Tab-separated table of C-alpha atoms and ligand atoms in Angstrom:
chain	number	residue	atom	x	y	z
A	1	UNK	CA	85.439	19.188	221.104
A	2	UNK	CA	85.443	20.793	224.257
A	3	UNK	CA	82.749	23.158	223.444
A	4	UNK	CA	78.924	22.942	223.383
A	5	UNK	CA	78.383	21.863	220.223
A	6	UNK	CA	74.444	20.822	218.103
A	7	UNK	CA	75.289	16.809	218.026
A	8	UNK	CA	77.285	15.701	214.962
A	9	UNK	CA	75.317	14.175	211.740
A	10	UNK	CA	76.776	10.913	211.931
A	11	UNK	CA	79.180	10.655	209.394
A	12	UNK	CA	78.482	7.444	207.943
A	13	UNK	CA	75.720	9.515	206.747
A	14	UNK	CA	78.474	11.915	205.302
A	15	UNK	CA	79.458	11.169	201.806
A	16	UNK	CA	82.592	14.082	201.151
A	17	UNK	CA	83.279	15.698	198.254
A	18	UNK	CA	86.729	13.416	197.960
A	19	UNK	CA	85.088	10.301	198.168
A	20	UNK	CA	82.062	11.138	196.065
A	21	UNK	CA	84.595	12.151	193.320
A	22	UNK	CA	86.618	9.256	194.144
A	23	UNK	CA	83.738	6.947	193.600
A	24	UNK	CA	83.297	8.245	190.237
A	25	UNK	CA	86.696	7.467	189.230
A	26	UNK	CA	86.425	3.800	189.971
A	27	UNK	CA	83.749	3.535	188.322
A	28	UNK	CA	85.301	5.237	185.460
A	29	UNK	CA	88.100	3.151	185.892
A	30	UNK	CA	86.925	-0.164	186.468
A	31	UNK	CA	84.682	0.819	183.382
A	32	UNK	CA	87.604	0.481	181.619
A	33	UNK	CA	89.332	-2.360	183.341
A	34	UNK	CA	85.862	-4.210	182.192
A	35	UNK	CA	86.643	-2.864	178.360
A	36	UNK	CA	90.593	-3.337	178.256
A	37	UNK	CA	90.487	-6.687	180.203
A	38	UNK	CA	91.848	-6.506	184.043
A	39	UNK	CA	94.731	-8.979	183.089
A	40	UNK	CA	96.666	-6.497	181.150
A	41	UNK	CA	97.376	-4.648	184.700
A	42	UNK	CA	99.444	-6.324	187.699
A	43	UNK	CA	97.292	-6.938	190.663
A	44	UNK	CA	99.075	-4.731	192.684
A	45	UNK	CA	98.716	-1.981	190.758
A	46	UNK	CA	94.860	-2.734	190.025
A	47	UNK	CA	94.749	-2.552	194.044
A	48	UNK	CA	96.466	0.971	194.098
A	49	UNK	CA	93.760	1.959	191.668
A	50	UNK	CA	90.627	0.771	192.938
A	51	UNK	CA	91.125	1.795	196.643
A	52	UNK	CA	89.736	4.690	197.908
A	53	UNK	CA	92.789	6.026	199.684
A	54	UNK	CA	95.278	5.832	196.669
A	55	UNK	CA	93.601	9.328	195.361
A	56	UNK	CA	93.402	11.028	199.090
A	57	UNK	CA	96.635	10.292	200.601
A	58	UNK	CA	100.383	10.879	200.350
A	59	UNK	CA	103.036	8.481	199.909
A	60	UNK	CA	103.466	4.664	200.374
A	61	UNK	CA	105.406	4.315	203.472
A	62	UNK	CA	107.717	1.066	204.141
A	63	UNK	CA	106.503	-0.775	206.584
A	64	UNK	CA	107.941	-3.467	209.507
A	65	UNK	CA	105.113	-5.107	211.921
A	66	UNK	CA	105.001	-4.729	215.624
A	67	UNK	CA	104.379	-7.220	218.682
A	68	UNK	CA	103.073	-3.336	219.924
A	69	UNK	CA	99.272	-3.445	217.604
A	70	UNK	CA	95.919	-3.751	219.158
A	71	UNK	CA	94.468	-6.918	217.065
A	72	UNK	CA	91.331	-8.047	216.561
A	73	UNK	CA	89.268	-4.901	215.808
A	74	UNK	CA	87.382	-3.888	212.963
A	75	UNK	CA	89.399	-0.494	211.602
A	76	UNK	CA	88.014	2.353	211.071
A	77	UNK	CA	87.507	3.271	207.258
A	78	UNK	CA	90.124	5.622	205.856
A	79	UNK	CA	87.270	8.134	204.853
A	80	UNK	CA	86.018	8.453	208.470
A	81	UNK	CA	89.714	8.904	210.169
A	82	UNK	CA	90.462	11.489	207.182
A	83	UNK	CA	86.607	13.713	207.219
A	84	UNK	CA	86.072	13.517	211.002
A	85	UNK	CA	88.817	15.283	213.007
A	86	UNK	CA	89.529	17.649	215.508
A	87	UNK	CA	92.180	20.022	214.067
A	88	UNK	CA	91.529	23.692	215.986
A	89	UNK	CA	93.721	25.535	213.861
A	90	UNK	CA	91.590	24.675	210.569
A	91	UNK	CA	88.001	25.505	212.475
A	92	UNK	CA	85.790	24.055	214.730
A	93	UNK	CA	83.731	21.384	212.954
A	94	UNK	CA	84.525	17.398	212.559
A	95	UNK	CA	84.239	18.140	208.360
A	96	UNK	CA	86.752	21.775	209.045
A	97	UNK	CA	90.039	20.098	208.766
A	98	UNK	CA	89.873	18.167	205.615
A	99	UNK	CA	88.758	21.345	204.007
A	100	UNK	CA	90.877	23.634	204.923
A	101	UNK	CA	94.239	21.667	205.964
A	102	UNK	CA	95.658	21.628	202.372
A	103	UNK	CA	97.817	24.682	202.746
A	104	UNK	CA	99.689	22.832	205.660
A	105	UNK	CA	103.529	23.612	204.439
A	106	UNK	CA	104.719	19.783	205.194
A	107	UNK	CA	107.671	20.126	203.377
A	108	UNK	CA	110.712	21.301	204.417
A	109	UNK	CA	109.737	20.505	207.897
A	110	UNK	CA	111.944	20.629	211.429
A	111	UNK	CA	111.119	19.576	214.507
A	112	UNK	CA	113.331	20.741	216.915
A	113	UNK	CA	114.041	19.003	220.308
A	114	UNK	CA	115.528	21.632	223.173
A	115	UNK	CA	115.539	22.182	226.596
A	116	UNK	CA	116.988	20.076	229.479
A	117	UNK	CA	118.459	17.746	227.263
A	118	UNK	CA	122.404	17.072	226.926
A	119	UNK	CA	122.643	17.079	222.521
A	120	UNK	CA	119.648	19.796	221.811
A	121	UNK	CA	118.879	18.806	218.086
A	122	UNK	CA	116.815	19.600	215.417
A	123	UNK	CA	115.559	16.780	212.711
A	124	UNK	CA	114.569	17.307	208.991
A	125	UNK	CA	111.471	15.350	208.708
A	126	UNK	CA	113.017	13.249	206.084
A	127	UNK	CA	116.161	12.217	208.587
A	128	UNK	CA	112.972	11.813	211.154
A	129	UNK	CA	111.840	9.055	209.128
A	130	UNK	CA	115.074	7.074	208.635
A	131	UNK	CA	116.138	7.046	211.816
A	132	UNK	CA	113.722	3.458	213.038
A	133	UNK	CA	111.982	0.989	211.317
A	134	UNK	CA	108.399	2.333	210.860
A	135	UNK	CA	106.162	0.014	212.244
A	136	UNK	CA	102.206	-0.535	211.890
A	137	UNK	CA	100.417	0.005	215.283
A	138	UNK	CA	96.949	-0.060	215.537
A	139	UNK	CA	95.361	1.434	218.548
A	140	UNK	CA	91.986	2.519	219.686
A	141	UNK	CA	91.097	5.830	219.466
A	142	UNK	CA	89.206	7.499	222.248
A	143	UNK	CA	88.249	10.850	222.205
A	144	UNK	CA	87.266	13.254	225.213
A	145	UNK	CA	83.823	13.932	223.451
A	146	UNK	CA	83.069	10.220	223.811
A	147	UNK	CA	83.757	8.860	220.894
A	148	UNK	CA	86.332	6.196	219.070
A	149	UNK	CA	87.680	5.013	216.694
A	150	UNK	CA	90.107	2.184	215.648
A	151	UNK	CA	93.401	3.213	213.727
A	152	UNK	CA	96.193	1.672	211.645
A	153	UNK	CA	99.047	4.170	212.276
A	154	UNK	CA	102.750	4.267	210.838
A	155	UNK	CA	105.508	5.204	213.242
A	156	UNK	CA	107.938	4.293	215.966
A	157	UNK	CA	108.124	4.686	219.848
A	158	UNK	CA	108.775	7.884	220.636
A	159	UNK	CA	111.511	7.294	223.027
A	160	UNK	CA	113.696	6.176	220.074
A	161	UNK	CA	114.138	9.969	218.884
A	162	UNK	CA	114.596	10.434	222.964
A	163	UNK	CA	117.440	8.523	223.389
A	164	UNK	CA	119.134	10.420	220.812
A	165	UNK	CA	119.192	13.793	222.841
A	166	UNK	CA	119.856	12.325	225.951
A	167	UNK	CA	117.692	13.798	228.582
A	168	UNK	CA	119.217	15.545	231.678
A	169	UNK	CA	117.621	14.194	234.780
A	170	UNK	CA	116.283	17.028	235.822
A	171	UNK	CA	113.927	17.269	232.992
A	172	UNK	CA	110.908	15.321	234.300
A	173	UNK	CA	108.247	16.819	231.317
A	174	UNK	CA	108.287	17.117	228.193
A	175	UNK	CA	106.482	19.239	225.962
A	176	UNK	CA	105.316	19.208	222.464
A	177	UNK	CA	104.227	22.374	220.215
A	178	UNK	CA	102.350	21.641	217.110
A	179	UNK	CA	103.078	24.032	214.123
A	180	UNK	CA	101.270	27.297	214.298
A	181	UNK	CA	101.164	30.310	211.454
A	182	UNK	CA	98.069	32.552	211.378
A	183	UNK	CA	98.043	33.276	207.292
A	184	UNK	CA	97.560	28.946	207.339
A	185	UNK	CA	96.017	28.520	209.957
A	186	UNK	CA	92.978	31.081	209.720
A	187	UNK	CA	90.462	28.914	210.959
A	188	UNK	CA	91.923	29.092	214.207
A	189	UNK	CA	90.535	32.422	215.187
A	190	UNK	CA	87.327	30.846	215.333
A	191	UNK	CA	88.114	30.023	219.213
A	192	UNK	CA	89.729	33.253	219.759
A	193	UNK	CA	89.686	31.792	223.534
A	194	UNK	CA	92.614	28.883	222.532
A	195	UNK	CA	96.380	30.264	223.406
A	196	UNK	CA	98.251	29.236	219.989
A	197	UNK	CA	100.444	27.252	219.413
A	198	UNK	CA	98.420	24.160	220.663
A	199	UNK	CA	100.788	22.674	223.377
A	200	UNK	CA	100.631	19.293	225.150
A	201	UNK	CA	102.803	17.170	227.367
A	202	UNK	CA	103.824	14.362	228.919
A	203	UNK	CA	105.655	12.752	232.068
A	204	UNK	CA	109.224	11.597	231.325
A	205	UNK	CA	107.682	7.936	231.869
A	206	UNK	CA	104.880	8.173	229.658
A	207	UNK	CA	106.656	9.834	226.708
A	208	UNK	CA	109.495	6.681	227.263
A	209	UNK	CA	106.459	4.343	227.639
A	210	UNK	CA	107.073	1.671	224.327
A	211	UNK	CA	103.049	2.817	223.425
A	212	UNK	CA	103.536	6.386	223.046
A	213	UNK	CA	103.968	6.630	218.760
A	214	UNK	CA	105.710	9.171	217.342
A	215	UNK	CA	103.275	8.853	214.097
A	216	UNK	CA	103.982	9.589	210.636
A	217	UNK	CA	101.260	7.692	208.519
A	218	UNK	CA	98.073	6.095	208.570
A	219	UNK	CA	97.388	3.096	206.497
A	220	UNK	CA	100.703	2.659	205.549
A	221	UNK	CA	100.411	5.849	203.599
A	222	UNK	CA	101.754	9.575	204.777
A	223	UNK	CA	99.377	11.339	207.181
A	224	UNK	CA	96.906	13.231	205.388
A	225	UNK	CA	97.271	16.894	206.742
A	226	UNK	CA	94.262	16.559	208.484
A	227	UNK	CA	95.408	14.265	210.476
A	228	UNK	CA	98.910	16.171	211.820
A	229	UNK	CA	101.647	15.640	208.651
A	230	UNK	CA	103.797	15.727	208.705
A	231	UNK	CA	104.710	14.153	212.200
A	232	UNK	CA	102.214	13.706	215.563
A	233	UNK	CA	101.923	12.060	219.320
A	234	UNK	CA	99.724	9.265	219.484
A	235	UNK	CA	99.406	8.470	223.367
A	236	UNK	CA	96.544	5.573	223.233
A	237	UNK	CA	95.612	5.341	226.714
A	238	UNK	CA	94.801	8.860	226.928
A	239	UNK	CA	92.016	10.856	225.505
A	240	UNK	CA	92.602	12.268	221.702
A	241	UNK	CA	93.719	15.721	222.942
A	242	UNK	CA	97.038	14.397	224.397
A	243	UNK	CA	97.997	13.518	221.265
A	244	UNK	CA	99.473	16.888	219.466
A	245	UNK	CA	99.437	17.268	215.462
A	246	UNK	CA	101.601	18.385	213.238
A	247	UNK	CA	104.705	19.099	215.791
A	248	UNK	CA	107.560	21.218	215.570
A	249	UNK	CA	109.161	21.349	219.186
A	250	UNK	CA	109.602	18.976	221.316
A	251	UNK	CA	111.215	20.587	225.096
A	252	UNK	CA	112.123	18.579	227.854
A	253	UNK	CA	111.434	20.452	231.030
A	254	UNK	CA	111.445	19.964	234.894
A	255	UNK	CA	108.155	21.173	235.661
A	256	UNK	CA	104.323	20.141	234.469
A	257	UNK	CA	104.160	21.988	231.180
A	258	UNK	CA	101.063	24.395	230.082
A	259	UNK	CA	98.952	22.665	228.015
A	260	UNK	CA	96.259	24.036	225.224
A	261	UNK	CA	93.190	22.393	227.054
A	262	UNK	CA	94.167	22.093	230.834
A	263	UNK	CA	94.625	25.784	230.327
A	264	UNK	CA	91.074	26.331	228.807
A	265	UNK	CA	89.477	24.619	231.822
A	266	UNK	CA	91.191	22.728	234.281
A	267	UNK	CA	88.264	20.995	235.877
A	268	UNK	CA	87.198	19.707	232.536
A	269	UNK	CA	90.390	18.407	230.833
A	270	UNK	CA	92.913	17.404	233.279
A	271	UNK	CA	96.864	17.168	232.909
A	272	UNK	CA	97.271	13.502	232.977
A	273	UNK	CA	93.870	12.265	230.924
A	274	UNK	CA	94.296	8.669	230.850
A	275	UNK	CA	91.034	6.724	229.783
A	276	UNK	CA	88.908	6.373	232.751
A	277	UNK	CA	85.221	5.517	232.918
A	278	UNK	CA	84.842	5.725	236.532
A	279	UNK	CA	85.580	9.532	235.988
A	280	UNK	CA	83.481	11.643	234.227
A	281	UNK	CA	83.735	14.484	232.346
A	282	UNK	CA	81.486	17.525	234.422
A	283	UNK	CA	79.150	17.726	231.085
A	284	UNK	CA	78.776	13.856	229.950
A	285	UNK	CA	79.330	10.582	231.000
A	286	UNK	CA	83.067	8.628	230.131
A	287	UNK	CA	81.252	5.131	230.491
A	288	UNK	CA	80.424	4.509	227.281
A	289	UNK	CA	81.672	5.870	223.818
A	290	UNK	CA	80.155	5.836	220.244
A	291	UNK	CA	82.737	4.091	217.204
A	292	UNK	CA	82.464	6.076	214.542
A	293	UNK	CA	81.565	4.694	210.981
A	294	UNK	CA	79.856	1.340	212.732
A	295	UNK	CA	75.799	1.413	212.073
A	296	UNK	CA	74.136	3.282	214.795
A	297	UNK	CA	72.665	0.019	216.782
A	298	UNK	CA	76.298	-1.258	216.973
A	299	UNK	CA	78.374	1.731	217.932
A	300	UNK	CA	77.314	2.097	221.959
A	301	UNK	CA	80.312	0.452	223.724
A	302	UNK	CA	81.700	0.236	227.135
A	303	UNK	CA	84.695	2.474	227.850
A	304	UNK	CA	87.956	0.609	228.930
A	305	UNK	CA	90.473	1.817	231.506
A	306	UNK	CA	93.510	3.161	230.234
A	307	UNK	CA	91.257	2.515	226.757
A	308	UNK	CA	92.343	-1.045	227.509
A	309	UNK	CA	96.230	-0.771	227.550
A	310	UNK	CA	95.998	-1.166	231.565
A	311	UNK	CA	98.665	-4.034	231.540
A	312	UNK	CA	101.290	-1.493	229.702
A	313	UNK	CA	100.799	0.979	231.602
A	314	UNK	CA	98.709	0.831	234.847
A	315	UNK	CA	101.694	0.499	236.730
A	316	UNK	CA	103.039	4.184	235.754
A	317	UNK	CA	99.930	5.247	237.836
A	318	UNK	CA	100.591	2.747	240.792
A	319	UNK	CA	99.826	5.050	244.473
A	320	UNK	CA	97.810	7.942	242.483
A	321	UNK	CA	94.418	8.691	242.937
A	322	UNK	CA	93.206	8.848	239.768
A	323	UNK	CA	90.028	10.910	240.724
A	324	UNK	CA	92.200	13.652	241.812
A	325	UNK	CA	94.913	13.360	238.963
A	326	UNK	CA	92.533	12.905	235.743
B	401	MTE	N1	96.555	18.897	217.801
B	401	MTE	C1	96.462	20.167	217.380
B	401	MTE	N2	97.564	20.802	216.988
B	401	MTE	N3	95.260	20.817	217.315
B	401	MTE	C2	94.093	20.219	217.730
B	401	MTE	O1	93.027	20.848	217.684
B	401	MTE	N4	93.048	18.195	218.618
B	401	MTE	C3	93.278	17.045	219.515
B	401	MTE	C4	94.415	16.143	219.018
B	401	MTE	N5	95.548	16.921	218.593
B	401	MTE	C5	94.170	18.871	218.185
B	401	MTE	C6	95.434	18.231	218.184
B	401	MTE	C7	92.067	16.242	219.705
B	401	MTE	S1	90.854	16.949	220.666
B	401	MTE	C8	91.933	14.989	219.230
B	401	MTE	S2	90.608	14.009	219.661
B	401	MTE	C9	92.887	14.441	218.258
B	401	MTE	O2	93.927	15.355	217.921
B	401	MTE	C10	92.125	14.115	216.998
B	401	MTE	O3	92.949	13.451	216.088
B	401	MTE	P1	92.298	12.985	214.704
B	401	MTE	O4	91.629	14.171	214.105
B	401	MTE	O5	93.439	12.481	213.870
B	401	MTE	O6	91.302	11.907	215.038
C-alpha cells in the first residue's frame, strides 16, 4: 500500500498458479462429464464442480439476504478478490498473501471482546457464527492506493456481537487487533517499520453503524485466509485499511485508539478515512480509482463520497470538517 511501490502488473494479466491448475481440472472434468454424460450428476453438484472457487475456498456458508447490499454492480471475480490483497503480515506484494497465508491457524479461534464493556467475553469462532443470520452484503471496495473493487461478503452488523457485551458509556472507541505470531507471520518483517499486531478502530457510532460487517465469508463460502479467516471488519465507506483481518480482540475504550497506519504517518492516513475525493492523499489523487479485473479502457472511475454510502452515514459526520478530520 502505503509505500512507494513499481506500479502493479494488472492482474487480469495475472493467471495464478490456483487458477491455472484449476483450469486444468475442469477441463479434465468436464472431459469426463462429455464421456459419462452430464445427466448422471445433479445440477447442483455439476455447479460445485465446474466453478472456479469450489477448489480455492473453504466451506459453504448458509446464507439469508439483506435490504443492507449495494446492487447493481458487476462483482469482482473470486480470483481477483483472492490473488490481489493487502495482507502485511504475509509480505508486501498484491500476489504475497495468497502465497504465504496458508499457515494461518483458523481453527480453534477466539476473539475476545474487553475493555470498558459491562459482560467482557470471549467467542469461539464457531459460537461467532451462530449467533445472527449471516447475510450477503455486497459493497464496494475502495482502497487508499486508489483502487476498487466490488465484493459479495458473508456476515452480520457488527453491532449485533456489541450488544451482547454491553458497552459502558464511557467507552467512546473501539479497537480491533488482528491476529499476530511471528513463526506465521514471517513475511511481516519485510516492513520492519509496522508496530505488530496491526490495530484499527472505530468511533462508538461507526462500529454501531448497520454498514459496518463483521465478515466471515466471501461468496457465500468461508474467507480464504488471504482475505482475514477466520473473522474481519468491513467498514465500506472508508478506505480498505480500516477494515482489520483476521481479528482476535476487540476493546472498547474511551479515547481515539492507536492505529497501524495513522501511526506510520499521520498526514498520509488519517484516523477517520472515510471515502473522500475532494481530499487527497499527499502522493496521488482520491478523484478517481481503477476496478480491478475490468479491461483497462473501462476501469478509470469517479470516486464517490463516503464510496457512495453518504445517505447511511453522512450524518455521523454532520459539523466536522472533513479536510481537517480525514
Ligand atoms: N489487516 C491486517 N491485519 N493487515 C493488513 O495488512 N491491510 C488493510 C486491510 N486490513 C491489512 C488489513 C488494507 S490496506 C486493505 S486495502 C484491506 O485490508 C485489503 O483487504 P483485501 O485484501 O481483502 O482486499
Amino acid at each position: 500500500m502505503l509505500i512507494g511501490k513499481p506500479p502493479d502488473i494488472p492482474s487480469s494479466q495475472i493467471t495464478s498458479r490456483d487458477a491455472y491448475f484449476n483450469y486444468l481440472s475442469r477441463r479434465r472434468f468436464l472431459k469426463g462429464v462429455a464421456a459419462t454424460g452430464a445427466a448422471a450428476l445433479g445440477a447442483e453438484r455439476l455447479a460445485e464442480l465446474v466453478s472456479p472457487r469450489a477448489a480455492l475456498a473453504g466451506t459453504k456458508l448458509q446464507t439469508v439476504s439483506s435490504p443492507l447490499t449495494t446492487t447493481g454492480e458487476q462483482l469482482t471475480s473470486f480470483e481477483d478478490i483472492t490473488h490481489y490483497n493487502n495482507f502485511y503480515e504475509f509480505g508486501v506484494d498484491k500476489g504475497d498473501p495468497a502465497k504465504n497465508a496458508g499457515g494461518l491457524p483458523t481453527r480453534p479461534w477466539a476473539v475476545k471482546v474487553d475493555g470498558l464493556v459491562q459482560k467482557p467475553l470471549t467467542f469461539d469462532i464457531d459460537d461467532l457464527l451462530k449467533l445472527h443470520p449471516l447475510e450477503n452484503r455486497t459493497y464496494r471496495h475502495r482502497c487508499v492506493e486508489a483502487w476498487s473493487m466490488v465484493i459479495p461478503w458473508v456476515g452480520y452488523s457488527l453491532s449485533e456481537l456489541i450488544k451482547q457485551c454491553q458497552p459502558l458509556s464511557t467507552a467512546k472507541y473501539v479497537q480491533f487487533h488482528s491476529y499476530f505470531n511471528w513463526h506465521v507471520e514471517k513475511w511481516a518483517t519485510e516492513d520492519a517499520t509496522i508496530m505488530w499486531p496491526y490495530s484499527e478502530g472505530l468511533r462508538m457510532d461507526e462500529a454501531m453503524n448497520p454498514l459496518t460487517l463483521l465478515t466471515f465469508g466471501l461468496y457465500g463460502e468461508t474467507l480464504p485466509n488471504q482475505d482475514g479467516a477466520p473473522v474481519r471488519i468491513v467498514v465500506p465507506w472508508k478506505y480498505g485499511f480500516k477494515s482489520a483481518k483476521s481479528i482476535v480482540e476487540m476493546k472498547f475504550v474511551a479515547k481515539q485508539p492507536d492505529t497501524t497506519w495513522n501511526d506510520q504517518a499521520p498526514n498520509e492516513y488519517g484516523f477517520y478515512s472515510n471515502v473522500n475525493p475532494n481530499v487527497d492523499h499527499p502522493r496521488w489523487s482520491q478523484k478517481t480509482e481503477r476496478r480491478i479485473g475490468l479491461p483497462f479502457y473501462e476501469q478509470r472511475r469517479t470516486t464517490l463520497m463516503f464510496n457512495g454510502y453518504g445517505d447511511q452515514v453522512a450524518s455521523m459526520y454532520a459539523g466536522m470538517d472533513l479536510k481537517k478530520y480525514y
